[in-house]
Amino acid sequence: MGISTIDAGMLKNAFLAGAKGLEAKKDWINELNVFPVPDGDTGTNMTLTIMAAAKEVAELENPTMDQLAKAISSGSLRGARGNSGVILSQLLRGFTKEIKAVEEIDTTILANAMVRGTETAYKAVMKPKEGTILTVAKAMADKGLEMASQTDDIEEFVKQVIEYGDYVLSQTPEMLPVLKQAGVVDSGGQGLMQVVKGAVDGLLGRTVDFSLDTVPDSGNRPAAGEKAARGAARTDIDTADIKFGYCTEFIINLEKVYTDKDETELKSYLESIGDSLVVVSDDEIVKVHVHTNHPGLAFEKALAYGSLSRMKIDNMREEHQERVIQDSERLAREQEDKDKATGEEAPSERREYGFIAVSSGEGLSDIFRGIGADCLIEGGQTMNPSTEDMLKAIERVNAENIFILPNNKNIIMAAQQARDLTEDKNIIVIPSRTVPQGITALVNFMPDLGPEENTRTMTEEMGNVRTAQITYAVRTTNIDGIDIEEGDIMALGDHGILAVGKSVDGVALEAMKEMLDDESELVTIYYGADVSEHEAKVLEEQAQEQYPDKEIELQYGGQPIYYYLISAE
């Protein structure tokens, strides 16, 4: 006689076993990353994400299904790292929404939860790509619906679902040519299969140890490099440029079912009376931020869905008129001196703008501080910050509008998730994919422009930056028809591999040859922790000799793993 239902205690053990199943295979999953760089981190990111939830789940004694659902959803959401971790957190979030109101799960509820998890994850990705973790999740959900109509035996259900998931995972190289070239399946999909297989082992009694011997810290590294106020806005700003004068924020405490159709309707109405709209919903509340000339109309519309709380209206025109010119450099020096003397941060008045940047390397951090970053998050290639890291940094920056510069394509989704979880500040994620892009974006910020115009300008300007990252290969493979041997030096460009060779300087110069054109004027070379100043100056001299019409600039970056970051503008 098989299992026909799963109660909260059984699900708790299954989830913990799934987390341990992933953790045990994380290094193997890391090795499946397409590019053979030393920062392959899909397994690590997914493990840190699920372990953040597992820590909360493990602390629950005799939980109800609702308590368990909240722990899994909240823990994974805040602990999410990297794109794969964020997608995993969304799969879990959707799954738990479906099961939280029941006492036991049967095959029908299990199938519906899998479908809802997949739908939630697809919505979180701007441009879903097939051949990834999303494809594997959807395949298992589709198989789950099929099996739910055929059996009430959960053991038979999960057996068929796993078999089909493995099959679709094996086909991912046929969906993504880059996987086929590298001779690997999708690493995120493989990670998901490890979670599911581990959970099934726990459910069926194949795993009996559900203790968490070591739970990785999900994101308690301190935000580094705090700095005092950036230059304040000018007092002579023309307030007529502000189209919508009232920054309006409130929370709707839902008193009835709030559907996707309701959310679309609410957003559509608010967009018709304002801009800078952010609407984030959870099971019980909806958080709204909008700039409008008619706050009362926004409140009235929102009352149709429930009661209101934490209502706040700021007159932005008045704030502009009352703002006094501040000497930012003087304040920064005074604040830094005070921080050094007391070891504490002094409270400051809320400013209009604040800036958070992800940085890896002492020199890069100094550069970001020098151009106005208020808060630096330690991270980057070798350790992607979590959503929780982002939220803590946001809390430390006392500003109405906060720009986040992820500076890595694998950190953008975590930043966006932190934005959606923030209620009292307007968070703007500039999708910088490299450190040079982030530096360029921040340099082009103008304090006398509004958030929307600055967002457009910063995004456009960083798009003019081309980047090469010089590192080494950790395995032998073939990518884009290029044979790569373990230990080779590689130059990774914005859209693929620029050069491969045996010499760091040779590959760096070849990368410049691929990057530069007649319009390129400035080339900046950031040298890493494993490169001496003398070695870097030799490369600078070689580059200047090869490109006498370009301005070659050398900066200490201090980044690990990457010998050089090279940008061209």
XYZ file of C-alpha atoms in Angstrom:
569
model
C 0.000 0.000 0.000
C 1.574 3.274 -1.095
C 1.339 6.757 0.408
C -1.846 8.627 -0.480
C -1.362 11.825 1.551
C 1.463 13.945 2.971
C 0.998 15.792 6.260
C 3.042 18.741 7.540
C 5.499 16.565 9.461
C 6.201 14.421 6.426
C 6.627 17.507 4.232
C 9.032 19.046 6.739
C 11.265 15.973 6.613
C 11.001 15.796 2.827
C 12.030 19.443 2.451
C 15.022 19.078 4.772
C 16.085 15.951 2.899
C 15.747 17.817 -0.406
C 17.962 20.604 0.906
C 20.591 18.115 2.053
C 20.349 16.285 -1.265
C 21.217 19.484 -3.109
C 23.972 20.449 -0.688
C 25.666 17.071 -1.147
C 25.890 17.588 -4.919
C 26.600 21.314 -5.099
C 30.217 20.989 -6.244
C 29.214 18.591 -9.017
C 26.478 21.006 -10.115
C 28.978 23.881 -10.101
C 31.075 21.920 -12.583
C 28.156 21.839 -15.026
C 28.373 25.587 -15.631
C 28.916 26.170 -19.336
C 31.879 28.524 -19.084
C 34.876 26.757 -17.498
C 35.668 29.705 -15.236
C 36.694 29.287 -11.587
C 33.499 30.925 -10.327
C 30.952 28.327 -11.458
C 28.391 28.826 -8.748
C 24.953 27.484 -9.655
C 25.179 24.682 -7.103
C 26.468 27.028 -4.423
C 23.788 29.641 -5.061
C 20.945 27.138 -5.069
C 22.293 25.463 -1.926
C 22.606 28.732 -0.006
C 19.091 29.647 -1.107
C 17.418 26.429 0.027
C 19.528 26.181 3.190
C 18.281 29.615 4.268
C 14.773 28.148 4.155
C 15.868 24.844 5.689
C 17.229 26.688 8.708
C 13.802 28.221 9.368
C 12.029 24.934 8.719
C 14.332 23.001 11.070
C 13.441 25.342 13.925
C 9.730 24.496 13.661
C 8.454 21.834 16.034
C 5.278 20.030 14.981
C 4.453 22.712 12.379
C 1.145 23.225 10.658
C 1.126 23.287 6.880
C 0.652 27.066 6.972
C 3.666 27.571 9.274
C 5.760 25.314 7.093
C 4.712 27.121 3.915
C 5.619 30.512 5.400
C 9.044 29.298 6.565
C 9.905 27.791 3.182
C 8.677 30.822 1.224
C 10.177 33.517 3.457
C 13.484 31.743 4.037
C 14.142 30.988 0.379
C 12.963 34.419 -0.753
C 15.360 36.293 1.523
C 18.197 33.823 1.126
C 18.030 33.727 -2.681
C 21.386 34.156 -4.448
C 22.076 34.369 -8.139
C 19.589 33.791 -10.938
C 19.287 30.085 -10.174
C 18.631 30.776 -6.501
C 16.007 33.404 -7.238
C 14.206 31.063 -9.641
C 14.327 28.255 -7.055
C 12.857 30.609 -4.444
C 10.022 31.496 -6.815
C 9.308 27.820 -7.514
C 9.061 27.248 -3.765
C 7.005 30.386 -3.239
C 4.375 29.336 -5.761
C 4.361 25.752 -4.464
C 3.748 26.858 -0.872
C 0.923 29.195 -1.857
C -1.007 26.192 -3.111
C -0.470 23.965 -0.060
C -0.625 26.415 2.860
C -4.377 26.159 3.432
C -4.620 22.344 3.514
C -3.878 19.842 6.255
C -2.778 17.061 3.927
C -1.480 16.921 0.364
C -2.767 14.365 -2.129
C -1.669 13.846 -5.724
C -4.088 16.489 -7.051
C -2.907 19.163 -4.630
C 0.717 18.164 -5.243
C 0.281 18.519 -9.004
C -1.492 21.874 -8.656
C 1.275 23.129 -6.356
C 3.913 22.158 -8.898
C 2.021 24.003 -11.622
C 1.643 27.113 -9.472
C 5.315 27.058 -8.587
C 6.255 26.878 -12.260
C 3.899 29.709 -13.185
C 5.315 31.900 -10.406
C 8.890 31.260 -11.517
C 8.157 31.981 -15.185
C 6.585 35.317 -14.209
C 9.715 36.282 -12.292
C 11.935 35.983 -15.378
C 11.695 38.812 -17.893
C 12.654 36.660 -20.877
C 12.253 32.972 -19.993
C 14.606 30.725 -21.932
C 13.868 27.092 -22.656
C 16.505 24.491 -21.893
C 16.911 25.791 -18.340
C 15.635 25.045 -14.829
C 12.289 26.521 -15.915
C 11.908 23.896 -18.638
C 12.643 21.065 -16.224
C 10.202 22.466 -13.643
C 7.435 22.833 -16.214
C 7.985 19.320 -17.526
C 7.618 17.841 -14.049
C 4.528 19.958 -13.399
C 2.927 18.807 -16.656
C 3.719 15.185 -15.817
C 2.298 15.743 -12.350
C -1.048 16.870 -13.779
C -1.121 13.798 -15.996
C -0.335 11.437 -13.115
C -2.856 13.066 -10.750
C -5.616 12.010 -13.113
C -4.364 8.424 -13.115
C -3.363 7.581 -9.540
C -3.738 8.583 -5.904
C -0.510 6.748 -5.001
C 2.061 9.447 -4.256
C 4.955 6.988 -4.535
C 3.960 6.100 -8.102
C 3.261 9.786 -8.817
C 6.733 10.993 -7.819
C 8.456 8.074 -9.526
C 6.933 9.006 -12.883
C 7.540 12.727 -12.340
C 11.233 12.192 -11.585
C 11.727 9.897 -14.563
C 10.208 12.489 -16.880
C 12.168 15.303 -15.255
C 15.412 13.410 -15.821
C 14.459 12.810 -19.444
C 13.704 16.480 -20.136
C 16.911 17.480 -18.330
C 18.839 15.158 -20.655
C 17.291 16.999 -23.615
C 18.332 20.496 -22.505
C 21.501 20.380 -24.671
C 19.219 20.005 -27.694
C 17.356 23.166 -26.666
C 20.403 25.323 -25.916
C 23.328 24.941 -28.341
C 25.756 26.349 -25.786
C 25.020 23.377 -23.523
C 25.600 20.955 -26.357
C 28.915 22.589 -27.241
C 30.074 22.309 -23.638
C 28.814 18.733 -23.335
C 26.694 19.397 -20.222
C 23.053 19.539 -19.175
C 21.605 22.677 -17.595
C 23.099 23.113 -14.129
C 20.002 24.765 -12.665
C 17.800 21.960 -13.918
C 20.190 19.404 -12.444
C 20.071 21.259 -9.123
C 16.276 21.146 -9.126
C 16.323 17.406 -9.802
C 18.630 16.912 -6.799
C 16.186 18.787 -4.580
C 13.245 16.704 -5.784
C 15.103 13.393 -5.522
C 16.343 14.218 -2.043
C 12.837 15.208 -0.960
C 11.377 11.950 -2.285
C 14.048 9.951 -0.462
C 13.061 11.728 2.741
C 9.375 11.169 2.094
C 9.751 7.460 1.419
C 12.081 6.782 4.354
C 15.233 6.265 2.329
C 16.751 9.174 4.263
C 16.379 9.118 8.034
C 18.785 11.875 9.114
C 17.054 15.235 8.756
C 19.431 17.235 10.940
C 21.328 20.142 9.443
C 24.906 19.753 10.592
C 26.047 22.986 8.975
C 23.791 25.638 7.593
C 25.593 28.180 5.402
C 25.027 31.796 6.364
C 22.343 33.014 4.014
C 23.463 36.550 3.962
C 24.761 38.106 7.145
C 27.992 39.489 5.779
C 28.127 43.153 6.694
C 27.574 45.710 4.013
C 30.957 47.346 3.622
C 32.163 50.795 2.868
C 29.438 52.960 4.377
C 29.789 56.563 3.356
C 28.092 59.811 4.306
C 25.745 61.834 2.177
C 26.256 62.227 -1.526
C 25.966 65.752 -2.893
C 22.525 67.144 -2.108
C 20.178 68.334 -4.813
C 20.338 71.977 -5.929
C 17.796 74.437 -4.534
C 17.232 76.043 -7.937
C 15.541 72.989 -9.478
C 12.528 74.024 -11.475
C 9.659 72.370 -9.616
C 7.521 72.622 -12.748
C 9.550 69.663 -14.057
C 7.839 67.450 -11.483
C 4.809 66.109 -13.330
C 3.267 64.303 -10.359
C 3.797 66.125 -7.076
C 2.870 63.650 -4.347
C 4.887 60.556 -3.475
C 2.125 58.285 -2.186
C 2.669 55.021 -0.343
C 0.314 52.692 1.473
C -0.443 49.072 2.269
C -3.719 47.369 1.413
C -4.719 44.793 4.034
C -6.609 42.401 1.781
C -10.132 41.535 2.887
C -11.139 39.457 -0.122
C -9.563 37.297 -2.800
C -6.994 39.299 -4.763
C -6.555 37.766 -8.216
C -4.095 38.428 -11.029
C -6.932 40.246 -12.791
C -7.395 42.491 -9.737
C -3.665 43.290 -9.696
C -3.664 44.157 -13.399
C -6.725 46.377 -12.924
C -5.193 48.167 -9.935
C -1.892 48.771 -11.739
C -3.691 50.026 -14.837
C -5.714 52.542 -12.823
C -2.742 53.823 -10.844
C -0.698 54.223 -14.031
C -3.538 56.374 -15.418
C -3.196 58.862 -12.536
C 0.568 58.798 -11.923
C 3.972 57.248 -12.529
C 6.902 55.634 -10.655
C 4.495 52.805 -9.880
C 5.508 49.833 -7.751
C 2.870 47.284 -6.707
C 4.016 44.227 -4.748
C 1.546 41.695 -3.381
C 1.735 38.817 -0.964
C -0.911 36.558 0.505
C -2.356 39.137 2.893
C -1.180 42.578 1.788
C -0.478 44.720 -1.257
C 2.228 47.378 -1.052
C 1.743 50.390 -3.323
C 4.101 53.230 -4.248
C 3.002 55.830 -6.808
C 3.733 59.445 -7.729
C 0.444 61.201 -8.402
C -1.331 64.551 -8.182
C -4.380 62.866 -6.628
C -3.470 60.664 -3.633
C -7.130 60.527 -2.614
C -8.059 58.778 -5.848
C -5.369 56.169 -5.251
C -6.664 55.567 -1.718
C -10.259 55.350 -2.922
C -9.406 52.743 -5.558
C -7.388 50.717 -3.069
C -10.256 50.626 -0.553
C -12.118 48.366 -2.961
C -9.679 45.576 -2.018
C -9.384 46.081 1.744
C -8.425 48.438 4.538
C -5.402 50.749 4.299
C -2.437 51.205 6.610
C 0.985 52.914 6.645
C -0.327 55.683 4.418
C 2.312 58.297 3.604
C 2.143 61.324 1.296
C 5.171 63.525 0.597
C 4.942 66.778 -1.325
C 7.915 66.463 -3.642
C 7.683 70.054 -4.927
C 7.834 71.372 -1.382
C 10.800 69.152 -0.603
C 12.657 70.563 -3.604
C 11.930 74.144 -2.570
C 13.052 73.602 1.015
C 16.220 71.678 0.216
C 19.428 73.474 1.219
C 22.711 73.092 -0.639
C 25.024 70.732 1.225
C 28.767 70.402 0.854
C 28.935 66.647 0.169
C 32.705 66.254 0.399
C 32.871 68.080 3.737
C 30.007 66.020 5.149
C 31.622 62.820 3.899
C 34.915 63.643 5.604
C 33.185 64.637 8.846
C 31.060 61.505 8.837
C 33.987 59.200 8.066
C 36.043 60.825 10.838
C 33.174 60.346 13.257
C 32.704 56.712 12.200
C 36.392 56.045 12.765
C 36.271 57.694 16.194
C 33.101 56.054 17.493
C 32.743 52.933 15.370
C 29.079 53.831 14.930
C 26.961 55.380 12.235
C 25.334 58.674 13.086
C 21.693 59.086 12.054
C 21.119 61.348 9.076
C 18.103 62.972 7.508
C 16.546 61.110 4.638
C 18.055 62.233 1.374
C 16.555 62.170 -2.076
C 19.074 59.727 -3.570
C 21.210 56.872 -2.334
C 23.473 54.333 -4.057
C 24.322 50.694 -3.409
C 26.962 48.863 -5.429
C 28.166 45.271 -5.402
C 31.953 45.175 -5.399
C 34.681 42.573 -5.079
C 38.140 43.918 -4.417
C 39.568 46.703 -2.301
C 40.534 48.894 -5.239
C 37.138 48.603 -6.919
C 35.439 49.443 -3.628
C 37.585 52.571 -3.267
C 36.576 53.633 -6.761
C 32.875 53.212 -6.010
C 33.231 55.155 -2.767
C 35.039 57.907 -4.589
C 32.245 58.392 -7.105
C 29.479 58.422 -4.518
C 28.374 54.916 -3.495
C 26.780 55.064 -0.038
C 26.949 51.356 0.659
C 29.008 48.531 -0.831
C 27.965 44.900 -0.713
C 30.820 42.451 -0.749
C 30.274 39.977 -3.543
C 30.545 39.512 -7.274
C 31.874 36.551 -9.171
C 32.861 34.162 -6.412
C 30.028 34.888 -3.987
C 26.745 36.313 -5.210
C 24.997 38.393 -2.524
C 21.593 37.200 -1.374
C 18.304 39.047 -1.423
C 18.764 39.447 2.341
C 22.153 41.136 1.769
C 20.413 43.590 -0.531
C 17.627 44.267 1.976
C 20.121 44.984 4.755
C 22.016 47.405 2.524
C 18.758 49.142 1.586
C 17.948 49.523 5.284
C 21.329 51.184 5.905
C 20.890 53.815 3.184
C 18.580 56.584 4.377
C 17.278 57.845 1.033
C 13.941 58.089 -0.735
C 15.234 56.755 -4.060
C 17.982 54.139 -3.961
C 19.841 52.944 -7.053
C 21.315 49.434 -6.888
C 24.211 48.500 -9.179
C 24.534 44.664 -9.204
C 27.581 44.729 -11.527
C 27.075 41.072 -12.430
C 24.380 39.452 -14.547
C 23.887 36.758 -11.912
C 23.043 39.287 -9.189
C 20.415 41.346 -11.026
C 17.470 39.095 -10.115
C 18.353 39.095 -6.397
C 18.457 42.900 -6.513
C 15.077 42.991 -8.230
C 13.639 40.639 -5.630
C 14.914 42.917 -2.843
C 13.293 45.847 -4.643
C 9.951 44.064 -4.664
C 10.213 43.304 -0.948
C 10.987 46.900 0.052
C 8.016 48.917 1.240
C 9.245 52.334 2.368
C 11.766 53.331 -0.317
C 11.774 53.577 -4.102
C 14.352 51.035 -5.258
C 15.730 51.275 -8.792
C 17.868 48.442 -10.127
C 20.260 49.522 -12.861
C 21.023 46.219 -14.653
C 24.804 46.588 -14.764
C 26.377 43.282 -15.777
C 30.020 44.215 -15.097
C 31.911 46.488 -12.714
C 32.955 48.921 -15.483
C 29.303 49.266 -16.488
C 28.403 50.049 -12.877
C 31.153 52.653 -12.592
C 30.014 54.346 -15.805
C 26.378 54.323 -14.694
C 27.177 55.959 -11.366
C 29.470 58.560 -12.916
C 26.611 59.635 -15.186
C 24.121 60.192 -12.354
C 22.887 63.807 -12.245
C 21.475 65.012 -8.873
C 19.275 67.638 -10.539
C 17.400 65.048 -12.621
C 14.495 62.889 -11.475
C 14.679 59.116 -10.844
C 13.156 58.148 -14.195
C 15.419 60.381 -16.266
C 18.492 59.291 -14.314
C 17.530 55.663 -14.844
C 17.340 56.182 -18.598
C 20.613 58.113 -18.736
C 22.578 55.710 -16.526
C 21.306 52.672 -18.421
C 22.037 54.206 -21.828
C 25.549 55.323 -20.873
C 26.606 51.986 -19.412
C 25.460 50.373 -22.662
C 28.354 52.151 -24.380
C 30.922 50.309 -22.254
C 32.578 47.136 -23.530
C 34.200 44.834 -20.995
C 36.712 41.989 -21.026
C 37.429 39.798 -17.998
C 40.700 37.887 -18.012
C 40.717 34.622 -16.057
C 41.717 30.957 -16.423
C 39.885 27.781 -17.446
C 39.151 25.142 -14.823
C 38.395 22.356 -17.303
C 38.894 21.336 -20.917
C 35.930 22.069 -23.209
C 34.838 23.612 -26.504
C 32.727 26.760 -26.673
C 31.662 28.540 -29.849
C 34.043 26.287 -31.795
C 36.992 27.330 -29.621
C 39.015 24.557 -28.002
C 39.866 25.386 -24.401
C 42.227 23.365 -22.244
C 42.323 23.353 -18.473
C 44.693 26.106 -17.328
C 44.297 28.225 -20.482
C 43.911 31.980 -20.065
C 40.567 33.290 -21.332
C 39.131 36.723 -22.066
C 35.369 36.790 -21.522
C 33.571 39.585 -23.332
C 30.047 40.939 -23.027
C 28.723 38.406 -25.520
C 31.147 35.489 -25.405
C 34.810 34.556 -25.489
C 37.148 37.155 -26.977
C 40.445 35.285 -26.796
C 42.127 32.147 -25.452
C 45.856 31.540 -24.972
C 48.672 30.646 -22.617
C 49.830 34.160 -21.645
C 47.842 36.572 -19.460
C 49.244 39.659 -21.205
C 48.886 38.092 -24.638
C 45.220 37.270 -24.079
C 44.577 40.711 -22.590
C 46.073 42.444 -25.650
C 44.145 40.149 -28.005
C 40.958 41.015 -26.116
C 41.646 44.729 -26.605
C 42.107 44.114 -30.303
C 38.626 42.557 -30.403
C 37.063 45.285 -28.254
C 38.477 48.501 -29.659
C 37.371 50.388 -32.747
C 37.912 53.861 -34.189
C 35.387 55.379 -31.765
C 37.057 53.945 -28.667
C 38.833 56.690 -26.727
C 39.449 55.476 -23.185
C 40.698 52.031 -22.142
C 40.785 51.320 -18.397
C 42.697 48.330 -17.051
C 41.773 47.206 -13.517
C 44.364 44.748 -12.226
C 43.446 42.072 -9.724
C 44.774 40.719 -6.451
C 46.989 38.140 -8.202
C 48.769 40.717 -10.384
C 51.612 42.916 -9.153
C 51.733 46.625 -9.908
C 54.879 46.048 -11.978
C 53.161 43.384 -14.091
C 50.187 45.657 -14.616
C 52.387 48.557 -15.715
C 54.088 46.319 -18.249
C 50.684 45.513 -19.777
C 49.761 49.212 -19.707
C 52.943 50.112 -21.623
C 52.319 47.354 -24.174
C 48.750 48.547 -24.697
C 49.786 52.186 -25.050
C 52.450 51.242 -27.589
C 49.944 49.179 -29.560
C 47.219 51.854 -29.377
C 48.983 55.244 -29.301
C 45.781 57.094 -30.217
C 43.902 55.760 -27.168
C 44.046 56.944 -23.581
C 45.165 53.953 -21.487
C 44.417 54.213 -17.773
C 45.611 51.780 -15.094
C 43.661 51.244 -11.850
C 44.071 48.832 -8.957
C 40.950 46.696 -8.655
C 42.064 43.995 -6.253
C 39.429 41.558 -7.553
C 40.038 37.834 -7.008
C 40.182 35.219 -9.789
C 40.132 37.782 -12.608
C 43.631 38.963 -13.480
C 42.296 41.991 -15.305
C 39.002 43.754 -15.959
C 39.346 45.857 -19.095
C 36.783 48.421 -20.193
C 36.604 50.430 -23.408
C 34.522 53.541 -24.029
